[in-house]
Every structure is written in structure tokens, then in C-alpha cells.
PDB file of C-alpha atoms in Angstrom:
ATOM      1  CA  UNK A   7      -1.695   6.353 -28.323  1.00  0.00           C
ATOM      2  CA  UNK A   8      -0.695   7.921 -25.191  1.00  0.00           C
ATOM      3  CA  UNK A   9      -3.486   8.313 -22.418  1.00  0.00           C
ATOM      4  CA  UNK A  10      -3.633  11.936 -22.302  1.00  0.00           C
ATOM      5  CA  UNK A  11      -4.236  12.257 -25.790  1.00  0.00           C
ATOM      6  CA  UNK A  12      -7.118   9.605 -26.074  1.00  0.00           C
ATOM      7  CA  UNK A  13      -8.552  11.329 -22.938  1.00  0.00           C
ATOM      8  CA  UNK A  14      -8.248  14.555 -25.195  1.00  0.00           C
ATOM      9  CA  UNK A  15      -9.582  13.014 -28.161  1.00  0.00           C
ATOM     10  CA  UNK A  16     -12.591  11.805 -26.307  1.00  0.00           C
ATOM     11  CA  UNK A  17     -13.278  15.478 -25.018  1.00  0.00           C
ATOM     12  CA  UNK A  18     -12.874  17.139 -28.260  1.00  0.00           C
ATOM     13  CA  UNK A  19     -15.463  14.323 -29.802  1.00  0.00           C
ATOM     14  CA  UNK A  20     -17.998  15.125 -27.164  1.00  0.00           C
ATOM     15  CA  UNK A  21     -17.559  18.934 -27.638  1.00  0.00           C
ATOM     16  CA  UNK A  22     -17.769  18.619 -31.466  1.00  0.00           C
ATOM     17  CA  UNK A  23     -20.764  16.662 -31.543  1.00  0.00           C
ATOM     18  CA  UNK A  24     -22.868  18.743 -29.201  1.00  0.00           C
ATOM     19  CA  UNK A  25     -21.811  21.844 -30.747  1.00  0.00           C
ATOM     20  CA  UNK A  26     -23.182  20.432 -34.383  1.00  0.00           C
ATOM     21  CA  UNK A  27     -26.788  21.689 -33.565  1.00  0.00           C
ATOM     22  CA  UNK A  28     -25.960  25.234 -33.113  1.00  0.00           C
ATOM     23  CA  UNK A  29     -26.621  26.881 -35.809  1.00  0.00           C
ATOM     24  CA  UNK A  30     -30.320  25.209 -36.054  1.00  0.00           C
ATOM     25  CA  UNK A  31     -31.199  27.081 -33.029  1.00  0.00           C
ATOM     26  CA  UNK A  32     -29.508  30.314 -34.113  1.00  0.00           C
ATOM     27  CA  UNK A  33     -31.642  30.159 -37.275  1.00  0.00           C
ATOM     28  CA  UNK A  34     -34.785  29.627 -35.307  1.00  0.00           C
ATOM     29  CA  UNK A  35     -34.018  32.273 -32.773  1.00  0.00           C
ATOM     30  CA  UNK A  36     -35.015  34.809 -35.707  1.00  0.00           C
ATOM     31  CA  UNK A  37     -32.522  37.405 -34.494  1.00  0.00           C
ATOM     32  CA  UNK A  38     -29.720  39.555 -36.451  1.00  0.00           C
ATOM     33  CA  UNK A  39     -26.324  39.362 -35.763  1.00  0.00           C
ATOM     34  CA  UNK A  40     -25.982  41.749 -33.116  1.00  0.00           C
ATOM     35  CA  UNK A  41     -28.894  40.440 -31.022  1.00  0.00           C
ATOM     36  CA  UNK A  42     -27.036  36.736 -31.492  1.00  0.00           C
ATOM     37  CA  UNK A  43     -23.687  38.102 -30.264  1.00  0.00           C
ATOM     38  CA  UNK A  44     -25.334  40.036 -27.288  1.00  0.00           C
ATOM     39  CA  UNK A  45     -27.163  36.897 -26.354  1.00  0.00           C
ATOM     40  CA  UNK A  46     -24.240  34.695 -26.918  1.00  0.00           C
ATOM     41  CA  UNK A  47     -21.697  36.552 -25.730  1.00  0.00           C
ATOM     42  CA  UNK A  48     -23.152  37.371 -22.365  1.00  0.00           C
ATOM     43  CA  UNK A  49     -24.681  33.996 -21.250  1.00  0.00           C
ATOM     44  CA  UNK A  50     -21.452  31.963 -22.510  1.00  0.00           C
ATOM     45  CA  UNK A  51     -19.286  34.423 -20.470  1.00  0.00           C
ATOM     46  CA  UNK A  52     -21.941  34.009 -17.292  1.00  0.00           C
ATOM     47  CA  UNK A  53     -21.406  30.416 -17.330  1.00  0.00           C
ATOM     48  CA  UNK A  54     -17.590  30.498 -17.834  1.00  0.00           C
ATOM     49  CA  UNK A  55     -16.935  33.206 -14.777  1.00  0.00           C
ATOM     50  CA  UNK A  56     -19.453  31.281 -12.414  1.00  0.00           C
ATOM     51  CA  UNK A  57     -17.794  28.266 -13.229  1.00  0.00           C
ATOM     52  CA  UNK A  58     -14.220  29.554 -12.980  1.00  0.00           C
ATOM     53  CA  UNK A  59     -15.386  31.228  -9.405  1.00  0.00           C
ATOM     54  CA  UNK A  60     -16.542  28.462  -8.384  1.00  0.00           C
ATOM     55  CA  UNK A  61     -13.687  25.913  -9.257  1.00  0.00           C
ATOM     56  CA  UNK A  62     -10.909  28.273  -8.691  1.00  0.00           C
ATOM     57  CA  UNK A  63      -8.320  27.769  -5.773  1.00  0.00           C
ATOM     58  CA  UNK A  64      -6.000  30.654  -7.634  1.00  0.00           C
ATOM     59  CA  UNK A  65      -8.127  33.495  -8.197  1.00  0.00           C
ATOM     60  CA  UNK A  66      -5.834  36.287  -7.354  1.00  0.00           C
ATOM     61  CA  UNK A  67      -3.257  34.584  -9.602  1.00  0.00           C
ATOM     62  CA  UNK A  68      -5.653  33.815 -12.433  1.00  0.00           C
ATOM     63  CA  UNK A  69      -6.646  37.498 -12.535  1.00  0.00           C
ATOM     64  CA  UNK A  70      -3.062  38.872 -12.708  1.00  0.00           C
ATOM     65  CA  UNK A  71      -2.258  35.996 -15.498  1.00  0.00           C
ATOM     66  CA  UNK A  72      -4.894  38.303 -17.668  1.00  0.00           C
ATOM     67  CA  UNK A  73      -2.505  41.387 -17.802  1.00  0.00           C
ATOM     68  CA  UNK A  74       0.178  39.626 -19.610  1.00  0.00           C
ATOM     69  CA  UNK A  75       1.871  36.445 -21.085  1.00  0.00           C
ATOM     70  CA  UNK A  76      -0.431  34.612 -23.548  1.00  0.00           C
ATOM     71  CA  UNK A  77      -4.004  34.787 -22.001  1.00  0.00           C
ATOM     72  CA  UNK A  78      -4.483  38.456 -23.663  1.00  0.00           C
ATOM     73  CA  UNK A  79      -4.438  36.482 -26.586  1.00  0.00           C
ATOM     74  CA  UNK A  80      -6.828  33.911 -25.640  1.00  0.00           C
ATOM     75  CA  UNK A  81      -9.306  36.653 -24.810  1.00  0.00           C
ATOM     76  CA  UNK A  82      -9.107  38.586 -27.751  1.00  0.00           C
ATOM     77  CA  UNK A  83      -9.328  35.272 -29.904  1.00  0.00           C
ATOM     78  CA  UNK A  84     -12.388  34.375 -28.246  1.00  0.00           C
ATOM     79  CA  UNK A  85     -13.994  37.789 -28.610  1.00  0.00           C
ATOM     80  CA  UNK A  86     -13.007  37.355 -32.571  1.00  0.00           C
ATOM     81  CA  UNK A  87     -14.692  34.000 -32.681  1.00  0.00           C
ATOM     82  CA  UNK A  88     -17.644  35.005 -31.102  1.00  0.00           C
ATOM     83  CA  UNK A  89     -18.506  37.820 -33.132  1.00  0.00           C
ATOM     84  CA  UNK A  90     -18.051  36.683 -37.060  1.00  0.00           C
ATOM     85  CA  UNK A  91     -19.785  33.441 -36.371  1.00  0.00           C
ATOM     86  CA  UNK A  92     -22.978  34.945 -35.649  1.00  0.00           C
ATOM     87  CA  UNK A  93     -22.103  37.420 -38.080  1.00  0.00           C
ATOM     88  CA  UNK A  94     -21.462  34.718 -40.890  1.00  0.00           C
ATOM     89  CA  UNK A  95     -24.591  32.431 -39.913  1.00  0.00           C
ATOM     90  CA  UNK A  96     -26.976  35.816 -40.190  1.00  0.00           C
ATOM     91  CA  UNK A  97     -25.358  37.335 -43.401  1.00  0.00           C
ATOM     92  CA  UNK A  98     -24.699  33.913 -45.363  1.00  0.00           C
ATOM     93  CA  UNK A  99     -25.895  30.465 -45.789  1.00  0.00           C
ATOM     94  CA  UNK A 100     -24.715  28.157 -43.515  1.00  0.00           C
ATOM     95  CA  UNK A 101     -22.582  25.931 -45.579  1.00  0.00           C
ATOM     96  CA  UNK A 102     -19.777  28.614 -46.936  1.00  0.00           C
ATOM     97  CA  UNK A 103     -19.375  29.537 -43.280  1.00  0.00           C
ATOM     98  CA  UNK A 104     -18.865  25.893 -41.814  1.00  0.00           C
ATOM     99  CA  UNK A 105     -16.515  25.804 -44.574  1.00  0.00           C
ATOM    100  CA  UNK A 106     -14.560  28.321 -43.747  1.00  0.00           C
ATOM    101  CA  UNK A 107     -14.324  26.982 -39.844  1.00  0.00           C
ATOM    102  CA  UNK A 108     -13.434  23.897 -41.034  1.00  0.00           C
ATOM    103  CA  UNK A 109      -9.816  24.968 -42.462  1.00  0.00           C
ATOM    104  CA  UNK A 110      -8.557  25.547 -38.336  1.00  0.00           C
ATOM    105  CA  UNK A 111      -6.322  22.267 -39.117  1.00  0.00           C
ATOM    106  CA  UNK A 112      -4.395  24.327 -42.135  1.00  0.00           C
ATOM    107  CA  UNK A 113      -4.311  27.364 -39.652  1.00  0.00           C
ATOM    108  CA  UNK A 114      -2.862  25.336 -36.780  1.00  0.00           C
ATOM    109  CA  UNK A 115      -0.301  24.370 -38.753  1.00  0.00           C
ATOM    110  CA  UNK A 116       0.752  27.731 -39.944  1.00  0.00           C
ATOM    111  CA  UNK A 117       0.419  29.194 -36.534  1.00  0.00           C
ATOM    112  CA  UNK A 118       2.832  26.228 -35.603  1.00  0.00           C
ATOM    113  CA  UNK A 119       5.254  27.443 -37.947  1.00  0.00           C
ATOM    114  CA  UNK A 120       5.287  30.901 -37.024  1.00  0.00           C
ATOM    115  CA  UNK A 121       4.905  30.907 -33.050  1.00  0.00           C
ATOM    116  CA  UNK A 122       6.575  27.733 -32.656  1.00  0.00           C
ATOM    117  CA  UNK A 123       9.196  27.328 -35.595  1.00  0.00           C
ATOM    118  CA  UNK A 124       7.641  24.282 -36.892  1.00  0.00           C
ATOM    119  CA  UNK A 125       7.938  23.971 -40.742  1.00  0.00           C
ATOM    120  CA  UNK A 126       5.406  23.473 -42.899  1.00  0.00           C
ATOM    121  CA  UNK A 127       5.712  20.558 -44.998  1.00  0.00           C
ATOM    122  CA  UNK A 128       4.820  20.550 -48.997  1.00  0.00           C
ATOM    123  CA  UNK A 129       1.720  18.349 -47.807  1.00  0.00           C
ATOM    124  CA  UNK A 130       0.782  21.497 -45.539  1.00  0.00           C
ATOM    125  CA  UNK A 131       0.806  23.808 -48.613  1.00  0.00           C
ATOM    126  CA  UNK A 132      -0.986  20.901 -51.044  1.00  0.00           C
ATOM    127  CA  UNK A 133      -3.723  20.839 -48.375  1.00  0.00           C
ATOM    128  CA  UNK A 134      -3.946  24.857 -48.213  1.00  0.00           C
ATOM    129  CA  UNK A 135      -4.228  25.045 -51.785  1.00  0.00           C
ATOM    130  CA  UNK A 136      -7.033  22.135 -52.103  1.00  0.00           C
ATOM    131  CA  UNK A 137      -9.058  23.587 -49.354  1.00  0.00           C
ATOM    132  CA  UNK A 138      -9.007  27.104 -50.872  1.00  0.00           C
ATOM    133  CA  UNK A 139      -9.832  25.280 -53.927  1.00  0.00           C
ATOM    134  CA  UNK A 140     -12.862  23.471 -52.617  1.00  0.00           C
ATOM    135  CA  UNK A 141     -14.058  26.722 -50.963  1.00  0.00           C
ATOM    136  CA  UNK A 142     -13.785  28.596 -53.879  1.00  0.00           C
ATOM    137  CA  UNK A 143     -15.830  25.850 -55.806  1.00  0.00           C
ATOM    138  CA  UNK A 144     -18.492  26.725 -52.474  1.00  0.00           C
ATOM    139  CA  UNK A 145     -18.857  30.269 -52.966  1.00  0.00           C
ATOM    140  CA  UNK A 146     -19.527  30.632 -56.700  1.00  0.00           C
ATOM    141  CA  UNK A 147     -23.075  31.059 -57.983  1.00  0.00           C
ATOM    142  CA  UNK A 148     -24.316  27.967 -59.217  1.00  0.00           C
ATOM    143  CA  UNK A 149     -23.230  26.848 -62.780  1.00  0.00           C
ATOM    144  CA  UNK A 150     -21.197  29.954 -63.612  1.00  0.00           C
ATOM    145  CA  UNK A 151     -17.931  31.474 -61.981  1.00  0.00           C
ATOM    146  CA  UNK A 152     -19.406  34.301 -60.408  1.00  0.00           C
ATOM    147  CA  UNK A 153     -19.123  34.982 -56.758  1.00  0.00           C
ATOM    148  CA  UNK A 154     -22.164  34.837 -54.670  1.00  0.00           C
ATOM    149  CA  UNK A 155     -21.971  38.021 -52.504  1.00  0.00           C
ATOM    150  CA  UNK A 156     -23.477  36.276 -49.384  1.00  0.00           C
ATOM    151  CA  UNK A 157     -21.731  32.936 -49.911  1.00  0.00           C
ATOM    152  CA  UNK A 158     -18.241  34.725 -50.100  1.00  0.00           C
ATOM    153  CA  UNK A 159     -19.138  37.108 -46.776  1.00  0.00           C
ATOM    154  CA  UNK A 160     -20.240  33.571 -45.113  1.00  0.00           C
ATOM    155  CA  UNK A 161     -16.508  32.109 -45.804  1.00  0.00           C
ATOM    156  CA  UNK A 162     -14.498  35.013 -44.876  1.00  0.00           C
ATOM    157  CA  UNK A 163     -16.335  34.904 -41.778  1.00  0.00           C
ATOM    158  CA  UNK A 164     -16.087  31.212 -41.496  1.00  0.00           C
ATOM    159  CA  UNK A 165     -12.200  31.552 -42.017  1.00  0.00           C
ATOM    160  CA  UNK A 166     -11.961  34.292 -39.303  1.00  0.00           C
ATOM    161  CA  UNK A 167     -13.514  31.800 -37.339  1.00  0.00           C
ATOM    162  CA  UNK A 168     -10.932  29.529 -38.044  1.00  0.00           C
ATOM    163  CA  UNK A 169      -7.778  31.269 -37.590  1.00  0.00           C
ATOM    164  CA  UNK A 170      -9.087  32.459 -34.412  1.00  0.00           C
ATOM    165  CA  UNK A 171      -9.887  28.807 -33.008  1.00  0.00           C
ATOM    166  CA  UNK A 172      -6.267  27.679 -34.486  1.00  0.00           C
ATOM    167  CA  UNK A 173      -4.636  30.442 -32.118  1.00  0.00           C
ATOM    168  CA  UNK A 174      -6.625  29.815 -29.175  1.00  0.00           C
ATOM    169  CA  UNK A 175      -5.560  25.600 -29.810  1.00  0.00           C
ATOM    170  CA  UNK A 176      -2.214  26.200 -30.148  1.00  0.00           C
ATOM    171  CA  UNK A 177      -1.736  29.092 -27.434  1.00  0.00           C
ATOM    172  CA  UNK A 178      -3.540  26.846 -24.917  1.00  0.00           C
ATOM    173  CA  UNK A 179      -1.365  23.612 -26.060  1.00  0.00           C
ATOM    174  CA  UNK A 180       1.559  25.741 -25.305  1.00  0.00           C
ATOM    175  CA  UNK A 181       0.634  27.430 -22.344  1.00  0.00           C
ATOM    176  CA  UNK A 182      -1.152  25.521 -19.949  1.00  0.00           C
ATOM    177  CA  UNK A 183      -0.807  28.320 -17.061  1.00  0.00           C
ATOM    178  CA  UNK A 184      -3.502  30.347 -18.734  1.00  0.00           C
ATOM    179  CA  UNK A 185      -7.082  30.410 -16.478  1.00  0.00           C
ATOM    180  CA  UNK A 186      -8.848  28.653 -19.216  1.00  0.00           C
ATOM    181  CA  UNK A 187     -12.575  29.584 -18.172  1.00  0.00           C
ATOM    182  CA  UNK A 188     -11.665  32.959 -17.084  1.00  0.00           C
ATOM    183  CA  UNK A 189      -9.948  34.026 -20.246  1.00  0.00           C
ATOM    184  CA  UNK A 190     -12.758  32.630 -22.436  1.00  0.00           C
ATOM    185  CA  UNK A 191     -15.448  34.307 -20.177  1.00  0.00           C
ATOM    186  CA  UNK A 192     -13.878  37.335 -20.503  1.00  0.00           C
ATOM    187  CA  UNK A 193     -13.558  37.408 -24.540  1.00  0.00           C
ATOM    188  CA  UNK A 194     -17.287  36.513 -24.395  1.00  0.00           C
ATOM    189  CA  UNK A 195     -18.248  39.114 -22.102  1.00  0.00           C
ATOM    190  CA  UNK A 196     -16.604  41.854 -24.783  1.00  0.00           C
ATOM    191  CA  UNK A 197     -18.202  40.567 -27.870  1.00  0.00           C
ATOM    192  CA  UNK A 198     -21.736  40.118 -25.784  1.00  0.00           C
ATOM    193  CA  UNK A 199     -21.203  43.849 -24.901  1.00  0.00           C
ATOM    194  CA  UNK A 200     -20.295  44.917 -28.054  1.00  0.00           C
ATOM    195  CA  UNK A 201     -23.585  42.868 -29.651  1.00  0.00           C
ATOM    196  CA  UNK A 202     -26.067  44.898 -26.712  1.00  0.00           C
ATOM    197  CA  UNK A 203     -24.692  47.670 -27.561  1.00  0.00           C
ATOM    198  CA  UNK A 204     -25.190  47.589 -31.527  1.00  0.00           C
ATOM    199  CA  UNK A 205     -28.527  46.075 -31.494  1.00  0.00           C
ATOM    200  CA  UNK A 206     -29.486  48.507 -28.267  1.00  0.00           C
ATOM    201  CA  UNK A 207     -31.286  47.139 -25.348  1.00  0.00           C
ATOM    202  CA  UNK A 208     -34.861  47.687 -26.821  1.00  0.00           C
ATOM    203  CA  UNK A 209     -34.301  44.812 -29.883  1.00  0.00           C
ATOM    204  CA  UNK A 210     -33.121  42.276 -27.730  1.00  0.00           C
ATOM    205  CA  UNK A 211     -35.945  41.049 -26.742  1.00  0.00           C
ATOM    206  CA  UNK A 212     -37.310  40.730 -30.569  1.00  0.00           C
ATOM    207  CA  UNK A 213     -36.953  37.195 -31.790  1.00  0.00           C
ATOM    208  CA  UNK A 214     -36.775  33.759 -30.194  1.00  0.00           C
ATOM    209  CA  UNK A 215     -35.718  34.422 -27.002  1.00  0.00           C
ATOM    210  CA  UNK A 216     -35.655  30.850 -25.558  1.00  0.00           C
ATOM    211  CA  UNK A 217     -34.172  29.317 -28.411  1.00  0.00           C
ATOM    212  CA  UNK A 218     -30.958  31.556 -28.301  1.00  0.00           C
ATOM    213  CA  UNK A 219     -31.287  30.870 -24.982  1.00  0.00           C
ATOM    214  CA  UNK A 220     -30.971  27.368 -25.342  1.00  0.00           C
ATOM    215  CA  UNK A 221     -27.582  27.286 -27.688  1.00  0.00           C
ATOM    216  CA  UNK A 222     -26.103  30.329 -25.411  1.00  0.00           C
ATOM    217  CA  UNK A 223     -26.489  28.770 -21.846  1.00  0.00           C
ATOM    218  CA  UNK A 224     -26.193  25.098 -22.795  1.00  0.00           C
ATOM    219  CA  UNK A 225     -24.638  24.241 -26.140  1.00  0.00           C
ATOM    220  CA  UNK A 226     -22.001  26.694 -26.603  1.00  0.00           C
ATOM    221  CA  UNK A 227     -20.405  26.995 -23.010  1.00  0.00           C
ATOM    222  CA  UNK A 228     -20.491  23.201 -23.035  1.00  0.00           C
ATOM    223  CA  UNK A 229     -19.085  22.808 -26.304  1.00  0.00           C
ATOM    224  CA  UNK A 230     -16.191  25.272 -26.484  1.00  0.00           C
ATOM    225  CA  UNK A 231     -15.138  24.400 -22.593  1.00  0.00           C
ATOM    226  CA  UNK A 232     -14.715  20.537 -23.726  1.00  0.00           C
ATOM    227  CA  UNK A 233     -13.191  21.807 -27.365  1.00  0.00           C
ATOM    228  CA  UNK A 234     -10.705  24.210 -25.327  1.00  0.00           C
ATOM    229  CA  UNK A 235      -9.985  21.602 -22.648  1.00  0.00           C
ATOM    230  CA  UNK A 236      -9.358  18.870 -25.464  1.00  0.00           C
ATOM    231  CA  UNK A 237      -6.275  20.869 -26.631  1.00  0.00           C
ATOM    232  CA  UNK A 238      -4.351  20.464 -23.259  1.00  0.00           C
ATOM    233  CA  UNK A 239      -4.374  16.733 -23.309  1.00  0.00           C
ATOM    234  CA  UNK A 240      -3.921  16.252 -27.523  1.00  0.00           C
ATOM    235  CA  UNK A 241      -2.716  18.441 -30.648  1.00  0.00           C
ATOM    236  CA  UNK A 242      -4.350  21.230 -31.890  1.00  0.00           C
ATOM    237  CA  UNK A 243      -4.777  19.448 -34.903  1.00  0.00           C
ATOM    238  CA  UNK A 244      -6.718  16.208 -33.760  1.00  0.00           C
ATOM    239  CA  UNK A 245      -9.261  18.730 -32.286  1.00  0.00           C
ATOM    240  CA  UNK A 246      -9.380  20.461 -35.473  1.00  0.00           C
ATOM    241  CA  UNK A 247     -10.118  17.306 -36.946  1.00  0.00           C
ATOM    242  CA  UNK A 248     -12.838  16.292 -35.028  1.00  0.00           C
ATOM    243  CA  UNK A 249     -14.829  19.856 -35.280  1.00  0.00           C
ATOM    244  CA  UNK A 250     -15.059  18.827 -38.844  1.00  0.00           C
ATOM    245  CA  UNK A 251     -18.026  17.083 -37.726  1.00  0.00           C
ATOM    246  CA  UNK A 252     -19.574  20.150 -37.846  1.00  0.00           C
ATOM    247  CA  UNK A 253     -18.935  20.766 -41.151  1.00  0.00           C
ATOM    248  CA  UNK A 254     -20.370  17.799 -41.905  1.00  0.00           C
ATOM    249  CA  UNK A 255     -23.319  17.539 -39.457  1.00  0.00           C
ATOM    250  CA  UNK A 256     -24.625  20.958 -38.915  1.00  0.00           C
ATOM    251  CA  UNK A 257     -25.895  21.968 -42.685  1.00  0.00           C
ATOM    252  CA  UNK A 258     -27.667  18.348 -42.237  1.00  0.00           C
ATOM    253  CA  UNK A 259     -29.646  19.326 -39.568  1.00  0.00           C
ATOM    254  CA  UNK A 260     -30.600  23.097 -40.965  1.00  0.00           C
ATOM    255  CA  UNK A 261     -31.369  21.099 -43.983  1.00  0.00           C
ATOM    256  CA  UNK A 262     -34.025  18.798 -42.001  1.00  0.00           C
ATOM    257  CA  UNK A 263     -35.090  21.223 -39.529  1.00  0.00           C
ATOM    258  CA  UNK A 264     -35.380  24.783 -41.632  1.00  0.00           C
ATOM    259  CA  UNK A 265     -35.374  23.286 -45.392  1.00  0.00           C
ATOM    260  CA  UNK A 266     -32.220  25.125 -46.303  1.00  0.00           C
ATOM    261  CA  UNK A 267     -31.077  22.638 -48.842  1.00  0.00           C
ATOM    262  CA  UNK A 268     -27.352  23.183 -49.770  1.00  0.00           C
ATOM    263  CA  UNK A 269     -26.143  24.015 -53.447  1.00  0.00           C
ATOM    264  CA  UNK A 270     -24.454  21.503 -55.522  1.00  0.00           C
ATOM    265  CA  UNK A 271     -21.387  23.597 -55.530  1.00  0.00           C
ATOM    266  CA  UNK A 272     -21.553  23.672 -51.986  1.00  0.00           C
ATOM    267  CA  UNK A 273     -21.804  20.235 -51.270  1.00  0.00           C
ATOM    268  CA  UNK A 274     -18.964  19.917 -54.019  1.00  0.00           C
ATOM    269  CA  UNK A 275     -16.772  22.431 -52.403  1.00  0.00           C
ATOM    270  CA  UNK A 276     -17.620  20.645 -49.071  1.00  0.00           C
ATOM    271  CA  UNK A 277     -16.587  17.433 -49.785  1.00  0.00           C
ATOM    272  CA  UNK A 278     -13.307  18.856 -51.260  1.00  0.00           C
ATOM    273  CA  UNK A 279     -12.359  20.855 -47.922  1.00  0.00           C
ATOM    274  CA  UNK A 280     -13.589  17.729 -45.543  1.00  0.00           C
ATOM    275  CA  UNK A 281     -11.485  14.913 -47.510  1.00  0.00           C
ATOM    276  CA  UNK A 282      -8.683  17.087 -48.062  1.00  0.00           C
ATOM    277  CA  UNK A 283      -8.304  18.020 -44.516  1.00  0.00           C
ATOM    278  CA  UNK A 284      -9.223  14.326 -43.476  1.00  0.00           C
ATOM    279  CA  UNK A 285      -6.519  13.086 -45.342  1.00  0.00           C
ATOM    280  CA  UNK A 286      -4.193  15.902 -43.893  1.00  0.00           C
ATOM    281  CA  UNK A 287      -4.412  15.263 -40.536  1.00  0.00           C
ATOM    282  CA  UNK A 288      -4.560  11.052 -40.415  1.00  0.00           C
ATOM    283  CA  UNK A 289      -1.518  11.114 -42.692  1.00  0.00           C
ATOM    284  CA  UNK A 290       0.835  11.663 -40.112  1.00  0.00           C
ATOM    285  CA  UNK A 291      -0.429   9.548 -38.036  1.00  0.00           C
ATOM    286  CA  UNK A 292      -0.328   6.765 -40.126  1.00  0.00           C
ATOM    287  CA  UNK A 293       3.245   7.387 -41.029  1.00  0.00           C
ATOM    288  CA  UNK A 294       3.831   7.213 -37.125  1.00  0.00           C
ATOM    289  CA  UNK A 295       1.875   3.874 -36.706  1.00  0.00           C
ATOM    290  CA  UNK A 296       3.831   2.472 -39.570  1.00  0.00           C
ATOM    291  CA  UNK A 297       7.133   3.715 -38.334  1.00  0.00           C
ATOM    292  CA  UNK A 298       6.117   1.769 -34.543  1.00  0.00           C
ATOM    293  CA  UNK A 299       5.798  -1.760 -36.624  1.00  0.00           C
ATOM    294  CA  UNK A 300       8.687  -3.374 -35.541  1.00  0.00           C
ATOM    295  CA  UNK A 301      10.455  -5.555 -38.467  1.00  0.00           C
ATOM    296  CA  UNK A 302       9.531  -8.840 -38.808  1.00  0.00           C
ATOM    297  CA  UNK A 303      12.328 -11.371 -37.394  1.00  0.00           C
ATOM    298  CA  UNK A 304      14.525 -12.643 -40.456  1.00  0.00           C
ATOM    299  CA  UNK A 305      15.146 -16.422 -40.008  1.00  0.00           C
ATOM    300  CA  UNK A 306      18.624 -17.350 -39.793  1.00  0.00           C
ATOM    301  CA  UNK A 307      20.360 -19.634 -42.433  1.00  0.00           C
ATOM    302  CA  UNK A 308      19.998 -23.425 -42.016  1.00  0.00           C
ATOM    303  CA  UNK A 309      22.956 -24.606 -40.671  1.00  0.00           C
ATOM    304  CA  UNK A 310      24.667 -27.924 -41.198  1.00  0.00           C
ATOM    305  CA  UNK A 311      25.978 -29.912 -38.242  1.00  0.00           C
ATOM    306  CA  UNK A 312      29.143 -31.662 -39.717  1.00  0.00           C
ATOM    307  CA  UNK A 313      28.569 -35.534 -38.877  1.00  0.00           C
ATOM    308  CA  UNK A 314      30.672 -37.694 -36.942  1.00  0.00           C
TER     309      UNK A 314
END
């Protein structure tokens, strides 16, 4: 594995692990979607823009880059991602939201086809079908086939988050000139302002403010910086695979901390999604490893030397 790729995978692993308790603190805050959006957006924007101001040596060119090219797309996707996730967490059980987010590898493959002309394989379409089947299983209500409205809303929000993240990862991978800190900070600022407007300043102090500040100032900025930076060193599919850790661990933390146990169908659907995506992402790497193994040397046939 290339040194740069190994470094990127390490960054993504750290970011994914840091992100896993985020949902627990969101639940502990007891806030509405707009309140969480307002605090998370503005705090994350503050951290990222401050970090950009302290570290950037090309501030003028960074600001100019926001006017065109790929930077506005990163800003828009960050704003969408920041908005949809707290909306899903506020309106739905945790598991369907995270199952929707877990589809980032599939979206990445499709976007690579649309944006960069990479042809989607039969394995990609098979993975898409199985992932959608797993999500459908998770959002149906217990033993019947009726859709649970809350779970369905959560899955839809999660799918939107996954699409926004995939666009971000693919865009950053192919456009290293985008000012990462500034673009993500601006997207978070737009989302945060929307949250404050919809919630109203008077409601923003209602709930457990320290809990939302902890995740907004520490967990979110650190995790998203590491994940976004990782996409510059390794493929978006690798970053997406490691983000599956949140799908597996976050519902466990919520269960242990808050007693919000996932239903049997959510667990079954989650297993389908995680196993499918793990096989889908790891399969090409296994083929590459097998192709790189040199063939065994063939033993030349024994030759007899004619006697004197």
C-alpha cells in the first residue's frame, strides 16, 4: 500500500472513531432539529474558519477560490450534510438514519461514474440493490410490511447526508486546490444561521447546552477535518468504508447510554447494509492483491547430460 494511502486510512479511522459518540450527545441535549443545527453549524464554522485564519498562507487566493470551481460545491454539500443529519436524529430512531449514511460508498461509485466517467460495474449495481433492500427492511414496522413513518424519514435524511458526503469526498479527492477549512467552515456557517433563524434566539438556550457544545466544538470539527483531509490521501471508498464504524458503534452507544434499543428489523437491515458495503469496498482491493502476487517459478525439466 502506498505511504500516502496508509496515512489517509489512518486519518479516516481516527475521524470515524471520534465521530461515533456524536449522536449520544445530540440526544442528551434534548434539543429540536433547528436548535441542534444552529449550535452545531455556528460552532463548527467558528472552529474551521479560525483554524483557516491561523494556518493559511494564501488567504486571498483561498477567498477567490470560493467564487468558482469546485469550492462552492463543497460549501453547498457541507451545508446540506449539516442540515439533514440533526433533522433525522430529531425526528427518527438513530439506526435508520445511520443506515442511510452508510450508503456513502455506493454514492461515491455512482458519482465517480457521473463526474469522472468511471463505469459502474455489475458489483456496484448488486451492492446498490442489496443496500436498498437492507434499508427497506430496517424501516418497515416490526413484523408487517407497513412503513414506519419515523424510520422512513430518518432513512431519507441519512441518504441525503450520504449523498452530500460522497460529493464532498469525490470533489476534494479530484480538486486538491479547494481551501478545505474555509469551504467546510462556510458551509457549516450557512447551516448554523438557518438553524438560529428557524429556532429563534429565545429558544437556543433551552435544553442541555453543554452537551451540544461538546460535540459541536470538539467532536464534529475534529472528525470532519480528519475525514475530509483523508480523502486527499486515499480513495473516497476507503474513507466511506471506515465511516461504517459509526453505523455499527453509534446505535450501541445510544443503546447503552439512553436505552434506545434498535428493533429486530433495524438490526437485520443494518447487518445487510454493513456486510454488503464491506464486501463491495474490500473486493477490488483483494483482486489487486491477488494480481500483484508474482507467479510461482516453474521448475525446468531435468536434463540428462550425455555420458562420455
